[in-house]
Coordinates of C-alpha atoms in Angstrom, one line a residue:
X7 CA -27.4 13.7 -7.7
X8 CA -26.3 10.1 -8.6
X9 CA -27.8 9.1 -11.7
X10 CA -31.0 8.0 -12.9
X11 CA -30.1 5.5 -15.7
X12 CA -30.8 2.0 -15.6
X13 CA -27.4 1.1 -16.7
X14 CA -25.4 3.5 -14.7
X15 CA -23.1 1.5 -12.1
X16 CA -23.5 1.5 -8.7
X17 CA -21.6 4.4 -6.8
X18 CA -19.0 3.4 -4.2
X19 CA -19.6 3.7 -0.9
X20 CA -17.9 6.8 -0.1
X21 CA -18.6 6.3 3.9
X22 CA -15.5 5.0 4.0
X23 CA -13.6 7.7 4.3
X24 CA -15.8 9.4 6.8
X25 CA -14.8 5.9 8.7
X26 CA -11.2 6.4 8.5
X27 CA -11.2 10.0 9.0
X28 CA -12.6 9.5 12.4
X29 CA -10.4 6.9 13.4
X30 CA -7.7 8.2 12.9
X31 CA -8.8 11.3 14.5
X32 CA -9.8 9.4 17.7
X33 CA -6.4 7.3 17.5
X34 CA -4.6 10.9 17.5
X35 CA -6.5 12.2 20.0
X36 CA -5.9 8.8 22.5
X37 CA -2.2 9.7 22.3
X38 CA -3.2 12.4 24.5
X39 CA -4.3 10.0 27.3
X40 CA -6.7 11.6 30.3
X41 CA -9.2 14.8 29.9
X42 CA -8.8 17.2 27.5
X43 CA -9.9 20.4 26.2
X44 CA -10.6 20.7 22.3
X45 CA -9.9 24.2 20.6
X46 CA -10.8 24.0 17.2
X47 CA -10.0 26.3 14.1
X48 CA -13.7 27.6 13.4
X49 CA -13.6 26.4 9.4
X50 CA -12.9 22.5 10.4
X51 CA -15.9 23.0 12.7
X52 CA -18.4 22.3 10.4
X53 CA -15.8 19.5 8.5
X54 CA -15.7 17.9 11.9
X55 CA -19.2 17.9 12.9
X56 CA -19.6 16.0 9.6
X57 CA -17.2 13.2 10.9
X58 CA -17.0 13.4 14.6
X59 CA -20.2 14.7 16.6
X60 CA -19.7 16.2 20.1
X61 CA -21.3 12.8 21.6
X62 CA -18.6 11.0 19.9
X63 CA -15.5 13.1 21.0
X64 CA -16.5 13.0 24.1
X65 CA -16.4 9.2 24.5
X66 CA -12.8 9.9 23.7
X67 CA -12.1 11.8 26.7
X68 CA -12.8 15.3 25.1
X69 CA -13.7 17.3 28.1
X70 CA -15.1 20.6 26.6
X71 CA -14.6 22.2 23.0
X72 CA -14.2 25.4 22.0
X73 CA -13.7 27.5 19.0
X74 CA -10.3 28.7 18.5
X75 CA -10.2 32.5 18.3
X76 CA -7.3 35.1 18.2
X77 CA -7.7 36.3 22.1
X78 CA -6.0 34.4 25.4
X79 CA -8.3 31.3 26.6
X80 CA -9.2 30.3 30.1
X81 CA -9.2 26.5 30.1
X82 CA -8.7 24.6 34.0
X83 CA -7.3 21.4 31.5
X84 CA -3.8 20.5 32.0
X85 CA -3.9 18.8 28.8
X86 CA -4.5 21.5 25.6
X87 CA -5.9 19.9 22.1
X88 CA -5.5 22.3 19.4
X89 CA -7.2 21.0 15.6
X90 CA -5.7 23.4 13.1
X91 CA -5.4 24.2 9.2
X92 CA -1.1 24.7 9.0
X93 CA -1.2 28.6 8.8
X94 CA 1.4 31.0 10.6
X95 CA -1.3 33.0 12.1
X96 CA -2.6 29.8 14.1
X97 CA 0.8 28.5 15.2
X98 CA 1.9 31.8 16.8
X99 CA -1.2 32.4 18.9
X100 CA -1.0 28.9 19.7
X101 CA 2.7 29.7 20.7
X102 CA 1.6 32.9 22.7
X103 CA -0.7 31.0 24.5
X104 CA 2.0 28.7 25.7
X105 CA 4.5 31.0 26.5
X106 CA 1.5 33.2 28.7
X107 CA 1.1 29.9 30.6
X108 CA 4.6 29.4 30.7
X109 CA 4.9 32.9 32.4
X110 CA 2.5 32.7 34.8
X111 CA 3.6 29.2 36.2
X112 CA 0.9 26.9 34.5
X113 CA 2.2 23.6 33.5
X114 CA 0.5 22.1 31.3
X115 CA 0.9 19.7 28.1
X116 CA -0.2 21.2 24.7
X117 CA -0.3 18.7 21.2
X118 CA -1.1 20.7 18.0
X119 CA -3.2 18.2 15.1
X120 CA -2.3 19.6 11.8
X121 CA -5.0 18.6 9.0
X122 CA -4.4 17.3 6.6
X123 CA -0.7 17.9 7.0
X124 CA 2.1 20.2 8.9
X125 CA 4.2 22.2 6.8
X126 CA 7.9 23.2 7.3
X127 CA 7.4 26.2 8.3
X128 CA 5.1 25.1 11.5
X129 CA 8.0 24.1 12.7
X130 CA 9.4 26.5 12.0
X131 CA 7.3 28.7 13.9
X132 CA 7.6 26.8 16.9
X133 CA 11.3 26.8 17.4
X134 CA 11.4 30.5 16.8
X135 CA 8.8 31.5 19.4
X136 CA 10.6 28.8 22.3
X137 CA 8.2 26.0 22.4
X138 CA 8.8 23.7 20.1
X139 CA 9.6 21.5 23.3
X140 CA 6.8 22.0 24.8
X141 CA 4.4 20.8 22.5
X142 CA 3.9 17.7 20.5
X143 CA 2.1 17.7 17.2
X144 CA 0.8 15.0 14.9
X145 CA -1.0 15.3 11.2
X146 CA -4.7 14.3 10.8
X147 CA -4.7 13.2 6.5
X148 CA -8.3 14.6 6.5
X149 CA -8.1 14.3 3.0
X150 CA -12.2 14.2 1.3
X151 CA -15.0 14.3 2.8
X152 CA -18.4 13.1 1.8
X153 CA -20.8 15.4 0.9
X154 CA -23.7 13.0 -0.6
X155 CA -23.5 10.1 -2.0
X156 CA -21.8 11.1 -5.0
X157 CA -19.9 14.5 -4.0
X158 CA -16.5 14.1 -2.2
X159 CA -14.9 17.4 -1.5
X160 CA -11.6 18.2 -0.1
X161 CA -13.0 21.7 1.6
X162 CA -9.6 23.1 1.1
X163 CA -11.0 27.2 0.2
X164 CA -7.4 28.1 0.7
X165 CA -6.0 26.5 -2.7
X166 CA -7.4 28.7 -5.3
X167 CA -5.6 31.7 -3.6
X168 CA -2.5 30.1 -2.8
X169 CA -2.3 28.5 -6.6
X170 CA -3.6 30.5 -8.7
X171 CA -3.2 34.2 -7.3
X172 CA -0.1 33.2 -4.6
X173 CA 1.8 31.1 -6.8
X174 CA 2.0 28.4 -4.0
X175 CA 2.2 24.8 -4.5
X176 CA 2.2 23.8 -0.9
X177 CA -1.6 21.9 -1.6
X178 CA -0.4 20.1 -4.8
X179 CA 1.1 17.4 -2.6
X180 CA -2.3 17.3 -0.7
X181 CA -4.3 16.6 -3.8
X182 CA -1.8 14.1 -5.2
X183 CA -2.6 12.3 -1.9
X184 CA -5.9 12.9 -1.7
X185 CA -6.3 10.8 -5.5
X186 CA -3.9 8.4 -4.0
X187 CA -6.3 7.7 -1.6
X188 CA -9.5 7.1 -3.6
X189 CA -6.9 5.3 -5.8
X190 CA -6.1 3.0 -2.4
X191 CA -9.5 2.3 -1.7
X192 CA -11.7 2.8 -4.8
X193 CA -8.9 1.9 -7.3
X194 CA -7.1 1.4 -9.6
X195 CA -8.3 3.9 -11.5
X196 CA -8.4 2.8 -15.6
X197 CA -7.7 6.2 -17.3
X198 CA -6.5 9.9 -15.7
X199 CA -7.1 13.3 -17.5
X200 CA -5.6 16.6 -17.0
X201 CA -5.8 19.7 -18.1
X202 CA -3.6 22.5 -16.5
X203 CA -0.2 23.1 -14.8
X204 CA -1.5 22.5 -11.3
X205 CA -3.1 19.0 -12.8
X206 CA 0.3 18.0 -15.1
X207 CA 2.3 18.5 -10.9
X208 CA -0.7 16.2 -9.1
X209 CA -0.7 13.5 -11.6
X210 CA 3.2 13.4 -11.9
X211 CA 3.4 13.8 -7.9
X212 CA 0.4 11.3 -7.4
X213 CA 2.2 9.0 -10.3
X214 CA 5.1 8.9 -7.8
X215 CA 3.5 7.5 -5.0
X216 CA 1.0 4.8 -7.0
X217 CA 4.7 3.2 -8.0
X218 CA 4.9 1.8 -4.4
X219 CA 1.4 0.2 -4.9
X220 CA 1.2 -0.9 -8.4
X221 CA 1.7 -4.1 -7.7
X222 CA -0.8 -4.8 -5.4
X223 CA -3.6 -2.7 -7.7
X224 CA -3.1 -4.8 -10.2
X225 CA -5.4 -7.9 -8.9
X226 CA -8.3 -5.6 -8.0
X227 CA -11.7 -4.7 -9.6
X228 CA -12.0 -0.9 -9.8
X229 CA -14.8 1.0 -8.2
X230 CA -14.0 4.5 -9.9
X231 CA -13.5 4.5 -13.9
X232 CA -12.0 7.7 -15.6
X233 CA -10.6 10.5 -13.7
X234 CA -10.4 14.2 -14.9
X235 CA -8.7 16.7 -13.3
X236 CA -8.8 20.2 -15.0
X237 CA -7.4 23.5 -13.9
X238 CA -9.7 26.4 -12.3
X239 CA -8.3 28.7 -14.5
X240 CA -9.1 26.6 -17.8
X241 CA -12.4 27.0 -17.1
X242 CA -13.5 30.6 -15.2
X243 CA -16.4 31.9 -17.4
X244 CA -18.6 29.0 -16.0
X245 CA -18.1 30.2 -12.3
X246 CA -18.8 33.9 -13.6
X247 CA -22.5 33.2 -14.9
X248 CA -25.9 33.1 -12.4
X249 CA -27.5 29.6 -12.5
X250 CA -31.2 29.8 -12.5
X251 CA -31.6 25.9 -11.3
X252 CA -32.6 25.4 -7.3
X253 CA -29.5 24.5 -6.0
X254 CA -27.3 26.8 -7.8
X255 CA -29.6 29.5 -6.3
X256 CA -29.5 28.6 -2.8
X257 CA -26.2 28.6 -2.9
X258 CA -26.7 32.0 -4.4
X259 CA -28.8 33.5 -1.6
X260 CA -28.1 31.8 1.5
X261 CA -24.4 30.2 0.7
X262 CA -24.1 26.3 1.3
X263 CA -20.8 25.9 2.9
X264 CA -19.6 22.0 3.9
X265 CA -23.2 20.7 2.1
X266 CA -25.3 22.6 4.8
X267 CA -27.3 25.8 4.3
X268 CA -28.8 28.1 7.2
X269 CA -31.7 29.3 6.5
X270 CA -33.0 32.5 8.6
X271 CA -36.2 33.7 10.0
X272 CA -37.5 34.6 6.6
X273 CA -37.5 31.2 5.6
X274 CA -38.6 29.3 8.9
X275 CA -41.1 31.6 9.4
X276 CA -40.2 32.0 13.4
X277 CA -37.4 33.8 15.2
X278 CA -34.6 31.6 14.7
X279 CA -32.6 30.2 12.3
X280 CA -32.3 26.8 11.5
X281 CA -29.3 24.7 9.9
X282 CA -29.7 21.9 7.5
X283 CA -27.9 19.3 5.3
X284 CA -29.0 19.5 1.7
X285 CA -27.8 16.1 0.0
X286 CA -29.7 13.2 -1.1
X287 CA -31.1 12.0 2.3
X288 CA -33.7 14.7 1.9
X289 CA -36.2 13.7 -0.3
X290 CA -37.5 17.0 -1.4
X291 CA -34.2 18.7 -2.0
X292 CA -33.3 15.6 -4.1
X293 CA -35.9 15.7 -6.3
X294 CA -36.0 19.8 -7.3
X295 CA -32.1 20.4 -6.8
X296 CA -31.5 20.2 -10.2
X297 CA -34.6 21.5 -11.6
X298 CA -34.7 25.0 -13.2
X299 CA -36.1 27.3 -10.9
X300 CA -39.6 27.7 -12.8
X301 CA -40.5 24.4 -12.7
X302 CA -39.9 24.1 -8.8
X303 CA -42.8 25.7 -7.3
X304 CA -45.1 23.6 -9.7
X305 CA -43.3 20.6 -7.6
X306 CA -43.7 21.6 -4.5
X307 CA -47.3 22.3 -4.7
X308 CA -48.0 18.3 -5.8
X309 CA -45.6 17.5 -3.2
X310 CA -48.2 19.0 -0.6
X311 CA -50.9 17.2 -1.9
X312 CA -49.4 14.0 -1.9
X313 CA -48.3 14.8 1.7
X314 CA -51.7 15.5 2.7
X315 CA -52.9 13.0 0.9
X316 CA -50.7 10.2 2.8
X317 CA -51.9 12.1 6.2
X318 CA -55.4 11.4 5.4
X319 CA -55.5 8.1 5.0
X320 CA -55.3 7.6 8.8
X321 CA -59.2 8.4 8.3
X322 CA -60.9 4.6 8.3
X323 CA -57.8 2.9 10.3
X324 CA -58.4 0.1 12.7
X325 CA -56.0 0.2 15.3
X326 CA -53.7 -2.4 14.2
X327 CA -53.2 -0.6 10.8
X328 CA -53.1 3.0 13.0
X329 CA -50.1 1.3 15.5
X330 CA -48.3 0.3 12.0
X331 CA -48.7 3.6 10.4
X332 CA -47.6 5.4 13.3
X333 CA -44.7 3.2 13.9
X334 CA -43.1 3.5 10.0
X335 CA -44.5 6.1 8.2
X336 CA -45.1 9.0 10.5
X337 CA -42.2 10.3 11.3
X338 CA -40.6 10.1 8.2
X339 CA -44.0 11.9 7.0
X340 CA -43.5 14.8 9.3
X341 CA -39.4 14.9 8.4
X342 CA -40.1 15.7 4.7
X343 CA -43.3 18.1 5.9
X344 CA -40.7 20.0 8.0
X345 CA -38.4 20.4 4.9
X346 CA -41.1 20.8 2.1
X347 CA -42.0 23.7 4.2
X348 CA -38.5 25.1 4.5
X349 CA -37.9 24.7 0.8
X350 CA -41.3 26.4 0.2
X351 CA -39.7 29.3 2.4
X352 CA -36.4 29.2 0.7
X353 CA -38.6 29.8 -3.1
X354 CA -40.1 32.9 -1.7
X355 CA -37.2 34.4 -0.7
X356 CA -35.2 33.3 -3.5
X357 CA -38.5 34.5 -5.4
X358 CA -38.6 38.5 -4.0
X359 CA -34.6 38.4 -4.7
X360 CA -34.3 37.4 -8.2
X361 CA -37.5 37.9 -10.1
X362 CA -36.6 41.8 -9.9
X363 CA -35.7 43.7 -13.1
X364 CA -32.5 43.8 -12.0
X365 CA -31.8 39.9 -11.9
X366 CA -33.6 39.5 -15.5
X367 CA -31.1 42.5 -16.9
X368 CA -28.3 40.6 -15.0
X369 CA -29.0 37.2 -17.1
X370 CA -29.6 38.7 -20.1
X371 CA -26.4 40.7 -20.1
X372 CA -24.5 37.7 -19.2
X373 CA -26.3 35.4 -22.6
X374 CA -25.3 38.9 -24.9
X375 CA -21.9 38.2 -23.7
X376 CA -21.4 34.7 -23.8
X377 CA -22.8 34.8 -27.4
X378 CA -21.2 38.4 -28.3
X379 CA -23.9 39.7 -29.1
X380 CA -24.1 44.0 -28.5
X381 CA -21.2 43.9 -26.5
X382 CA -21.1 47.9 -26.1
X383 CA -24.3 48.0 -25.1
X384 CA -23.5 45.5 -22.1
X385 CA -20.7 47.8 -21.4
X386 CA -23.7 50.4 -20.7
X387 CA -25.8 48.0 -18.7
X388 CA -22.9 46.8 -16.7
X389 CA -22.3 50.7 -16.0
X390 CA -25.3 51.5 -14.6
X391 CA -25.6 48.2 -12.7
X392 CA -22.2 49.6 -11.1
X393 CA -24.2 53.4 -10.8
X394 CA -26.9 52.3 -8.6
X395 CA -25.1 49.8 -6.5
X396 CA -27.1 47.1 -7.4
X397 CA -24.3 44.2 -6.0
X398 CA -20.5 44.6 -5.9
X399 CA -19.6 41.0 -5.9
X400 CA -22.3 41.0 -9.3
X401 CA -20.7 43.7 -11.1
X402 CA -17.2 42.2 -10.2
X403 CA -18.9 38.8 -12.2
X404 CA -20.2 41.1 -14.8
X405 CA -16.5 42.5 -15.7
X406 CA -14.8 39.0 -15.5
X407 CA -17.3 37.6 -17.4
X408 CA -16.7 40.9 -20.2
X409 CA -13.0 40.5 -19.6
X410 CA -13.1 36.6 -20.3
X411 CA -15.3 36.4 -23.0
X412 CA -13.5 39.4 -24.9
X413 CA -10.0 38.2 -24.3
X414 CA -9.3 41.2 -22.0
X415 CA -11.0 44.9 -22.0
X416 CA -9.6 47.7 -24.2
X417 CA -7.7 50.3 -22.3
X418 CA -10.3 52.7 -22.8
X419 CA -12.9 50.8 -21.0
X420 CA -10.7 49.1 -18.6
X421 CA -10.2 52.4 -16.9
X422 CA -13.5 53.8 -17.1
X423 CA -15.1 50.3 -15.6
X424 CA -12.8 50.3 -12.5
X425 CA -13.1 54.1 -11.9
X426 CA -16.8 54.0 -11.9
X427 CA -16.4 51.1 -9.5
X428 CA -14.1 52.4 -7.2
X429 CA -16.0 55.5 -6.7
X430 CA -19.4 53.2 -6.3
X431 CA -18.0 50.7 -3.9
X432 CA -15.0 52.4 -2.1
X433 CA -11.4 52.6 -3.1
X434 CA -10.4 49.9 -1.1
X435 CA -11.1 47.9 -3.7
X436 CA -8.1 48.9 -5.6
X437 CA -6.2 45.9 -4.4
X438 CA -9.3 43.8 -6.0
X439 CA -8.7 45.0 -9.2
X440 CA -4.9 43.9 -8.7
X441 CA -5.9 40.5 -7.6
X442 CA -8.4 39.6 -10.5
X443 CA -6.0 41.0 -12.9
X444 CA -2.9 38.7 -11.2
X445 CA -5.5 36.2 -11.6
X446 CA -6.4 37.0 -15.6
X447 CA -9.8 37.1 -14.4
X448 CA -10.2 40.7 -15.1
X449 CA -7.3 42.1 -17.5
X450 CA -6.5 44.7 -20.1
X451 CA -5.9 43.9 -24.2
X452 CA -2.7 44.1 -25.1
X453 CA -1.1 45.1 -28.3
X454 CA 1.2 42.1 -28.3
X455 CA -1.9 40.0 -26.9
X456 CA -1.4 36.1 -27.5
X457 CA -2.9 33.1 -25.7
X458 CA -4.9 33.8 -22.8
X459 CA -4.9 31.9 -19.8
X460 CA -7.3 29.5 -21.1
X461 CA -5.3 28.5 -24.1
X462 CA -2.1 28.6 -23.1
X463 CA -2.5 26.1 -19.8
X464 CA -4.8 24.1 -22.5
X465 CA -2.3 21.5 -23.5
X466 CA -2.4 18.0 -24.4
X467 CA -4.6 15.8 -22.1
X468 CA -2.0 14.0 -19.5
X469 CA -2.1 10.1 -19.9
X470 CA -4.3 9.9 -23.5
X471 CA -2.5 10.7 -27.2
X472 CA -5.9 9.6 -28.7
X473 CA -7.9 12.4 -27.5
X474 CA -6.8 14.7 -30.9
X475 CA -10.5 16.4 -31.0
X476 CA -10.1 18.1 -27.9
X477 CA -6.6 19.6 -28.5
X478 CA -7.6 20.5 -32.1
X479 CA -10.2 23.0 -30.6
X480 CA -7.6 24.9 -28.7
X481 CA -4.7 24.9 -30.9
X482 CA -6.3 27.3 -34.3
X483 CA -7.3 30.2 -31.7
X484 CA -4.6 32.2 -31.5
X485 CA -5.5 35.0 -33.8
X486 CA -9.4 35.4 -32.9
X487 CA -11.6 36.0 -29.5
X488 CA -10.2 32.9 -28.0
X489 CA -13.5 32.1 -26.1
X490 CA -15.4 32.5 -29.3
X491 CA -13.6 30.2 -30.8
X492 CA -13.5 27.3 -28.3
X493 CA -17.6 27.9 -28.1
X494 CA -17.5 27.3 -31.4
X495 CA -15.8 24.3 -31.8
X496 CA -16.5 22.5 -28.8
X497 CA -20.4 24.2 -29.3
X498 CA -20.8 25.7 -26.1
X499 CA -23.7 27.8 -27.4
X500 CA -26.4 25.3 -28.1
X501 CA -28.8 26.3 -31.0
X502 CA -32.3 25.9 -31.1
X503 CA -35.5 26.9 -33.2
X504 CA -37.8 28.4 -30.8
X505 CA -37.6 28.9 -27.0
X506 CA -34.9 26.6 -24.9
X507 CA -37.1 23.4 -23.1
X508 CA -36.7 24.4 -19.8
X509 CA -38.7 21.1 -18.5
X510 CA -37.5 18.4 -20.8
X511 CA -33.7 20.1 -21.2
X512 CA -31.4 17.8 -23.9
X513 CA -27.7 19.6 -22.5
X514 CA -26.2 20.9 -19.5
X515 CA -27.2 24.7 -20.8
X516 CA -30.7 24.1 -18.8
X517 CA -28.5 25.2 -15.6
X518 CA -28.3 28.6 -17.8
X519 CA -31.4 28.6 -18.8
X520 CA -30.4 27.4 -22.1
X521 CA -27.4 30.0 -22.7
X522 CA -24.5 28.4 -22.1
X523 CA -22.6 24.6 -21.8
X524 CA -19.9 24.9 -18.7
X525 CA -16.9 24.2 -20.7
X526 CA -15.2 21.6 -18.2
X527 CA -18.8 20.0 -18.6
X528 CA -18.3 19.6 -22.4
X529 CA -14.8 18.6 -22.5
X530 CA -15.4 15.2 -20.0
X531 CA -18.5 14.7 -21.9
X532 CA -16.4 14.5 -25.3
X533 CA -13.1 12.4 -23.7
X534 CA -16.0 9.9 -22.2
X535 CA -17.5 9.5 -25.5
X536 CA -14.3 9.3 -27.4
X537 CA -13.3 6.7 -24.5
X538 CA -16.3 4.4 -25.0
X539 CA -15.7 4.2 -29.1

């Protein structure tokens, strides 16, 4: 995904922190000296494969690893390694498992690695059950991990619920660190943005801890320029509408988790499934990823034939040139065959899922609403989509995205929506409808109504006074449909004679088929140009 200008800079070699990360996973693990088994929480798994293989921990005296599940073990190690997220629910089986040992005799020594940090109440935990002697613990500051060459992610799926439904700012500390980091390393960083409650809390806790290192910052040539963070909730009708580029709808179908995607028999065309990394190092995901989905098969198919055209020049070798085109061009040859032919499998799947009538009524309810267009006539299409059980998580999108764009649904509706969804896809979905409306994802008008969540955490960007343009298209809404007016003024609904260029796209609304700019998209677009004036 980096970028395909002439002038863009060079991206930092983001590596790095896969390099420290294991270090100071193997330095933890060494202060456990001797054999030992590994019981990992199962969502680091695929984290920790990404940073430490199973070739690698065992070097380090890892004996055998296992997933940790909530049911009594059977190790013969005297010496327990357990690599854990800092929840309650892991701590106590962890301290059930030592006090069944301790019953039956067994001695043995335990250490608990918290990532990326223990929390208070571990401790807690520990004390209370009777074994807080009896095991040692240590943090692992797994902060980011490298995704491509240009995606870091923290793969912390935990936060949004803690923040933003939970009320828990536990992981603000976490992030603050996290951007200390990448400040440490890739820094100092020239200009920091924020939108948001949860952003104003990282920047002043993150603020705190660069005071330490000023100082030594100063002297140093930045690798990382502006820095923008900006609130989930600021921005939630993006998340709400159905991108119709390639990787937006693999993500869709098959759900990439950690950067990898497992793609099932339907795709592989065999009886097994099969596991891959979808980043930059594959040539043929890199080159469609972004692409709108109709102009991907037209790709593939002149990928083929320039495959099969580099296979066929083998034809009039001599053996000298045969031995060199065996020796560097082969393999890689047959590596992007392999995945051209998964990706082919992947369109035709995608292709039978979302070419129905259903997914074309789904996108064009979704443009009505983001341009408010025959808004009670998507009420009606959104009804029957709930009738005939198309999708629940769909018709969930389809009522945030109403809810969102209409600053709330009117009583009337409200109730007639969520009974007719209730009765479709089961009543335990009552707490659902709590959750999104905790969340203002999905809330009723109110009389009284004023700011919604979008405006009122909207306030003025954290470290720059200059950036008036952005504030001034937030601060006249509060007396019309909020999200109408921000669209308007930041012109999030692009306007064009004639049908949207799907091939040659001018804005970010290609990844919505021309319907839409993400909002978080536009507002980093505007500080960066207002930044280079």
């Amino acid at each position: 995904m980096a970028s395909d200008r002439l002038d863009a800079p060079a991206l930092p070699d983001f590596t790095i922190l896969k390099r420290l990360a294991r270090d100071q996973l193997i330095y933890l693990l060494e202060q456990l000296p001797g054999k030992k088994d590994l019981f990992i929480e199962p969502e680091l798994m695929s984290p920790l494969d990404r940073i430490a293989n199973v070739s690698i921990l065992k070097q380090h005296d890892i004996d055998k690893l296992y997933k940790l599940e909530n049911k009594p073990i059977y190790s013969n190690s005297e010496q327990l390694c357990f690599l854990i997220r800092p929840r309650v629910k892991h701590v106590k089986h962890i301290a059930n498992l030592v006090n069944a040992d301790k019953k039956a005799g067994l001695s043995k020594k335990y250490k608990i690695i918290f990532s990326p940090q223990k929390f208070y109440a571990c401790d807690m935990i520990l004390e209370e059950e009777g074994v807080f002697g009896d095991v040692t613990s240590d943090e692992w500051p797994f902060y980011l991990l490298p995704l491509d060459d240009d995606i870091i992610s923290m793969e912390l799926p935990e936060f949004y619920r803690d923040y933003f439904l939970e009320g828990e700012q536990r992981w603000i500390g976490t992030v603050a660190r996290s951007l200390n980091l990448l400040n440490t390393i890739f820094g100092p960083m020239s200009k920091v943005y924020g939108i948001g409650r949860c952003a104003k809390m990282t920047y002043e806790m993150w603020k705190e801890l660069l005071e330490d290192e000023e100082v030594v910052q100063k002297e140093r040539k930045p690798d990382l320029g502006l820095v923008f963070m900006i609130d989930r909730d600021v921005d939630y009708i993006t998340p709400m509408c159905s991108q119709v580029v390639y990787e937006g709808l693999v993500d869709d179908i098959f759900r990439i988790k950690c950067g990898s995607v497992e793609f099932g028999p339907e795709v592989t065309s065999s009886d097994r499934s099969v596991k891959i990394l979808l980043n930059s190092q594959d040539k043929v995901f890199g080159e469609i990823r972004n692409e709108h989905f109709s102009n991907v098969f037209s790709f593939l198919s002149q990928k083929a034939r320039n495959l099969q055209s580099q296979y066929d020049k083998r034809r009039g070798m001599d053996i000298k040139q045969m031995k060199t085109f065996v020796s560097q061009e082969l393999k890689g040859l047959k590596q992007e065959h392999r995945m051209l032919s998964l990706h082919i499998g992947a369109c035709e799947s995608i292709m039978k899922k979302k070419t129905k009538q259903d997914f074309q009524e789904l996108l064009k309810t979704e443009h009505s609403l983001l341009e408010g267009f025959d808004i009670r006539e998507c009420i009606n299409l959104i009804e029957e989509h709930i009738n005939r059980q198309v999708s629940p998580i769909e018709s969930l999108r389809l009522l945030c995205l109403l809810s969102l764009t209409e600053n709330g649904l009117i009583a009337k509706d409200y109730r007639s929506l969520k009974t007719q969804y209730l009765q479709s896809y089961g009543s335990e979905h009552l707490l659902t409808f709590s959750n999104l409306k905790r969340a203002g994802l999905l809330t009723e008008q109110t009389p009284t109504e004023a700011l919604t969540a979008v405006e009122s955490r909207v306030g003025k960007l954290v470290t720059d006074k200059a950036v008036g343009k952005l504030t001034d298209a937030f601060s006249s809404l509060a007396k019309k449909s909020h999200f109408r007016g921000i669209s308007k003024k930041l012109g999030l609904i692009p306007r064009v004679d004639g049908d949207y260029d799907l091939k040659t796209p001018r804005d970010m609304a290609y990844v919505f088929s021309g319907a839409y700019i993400p909002l978080s998209c536009k507002i980093m677009e505007h500080v960066s140009q207002l930044n280079s004036v």
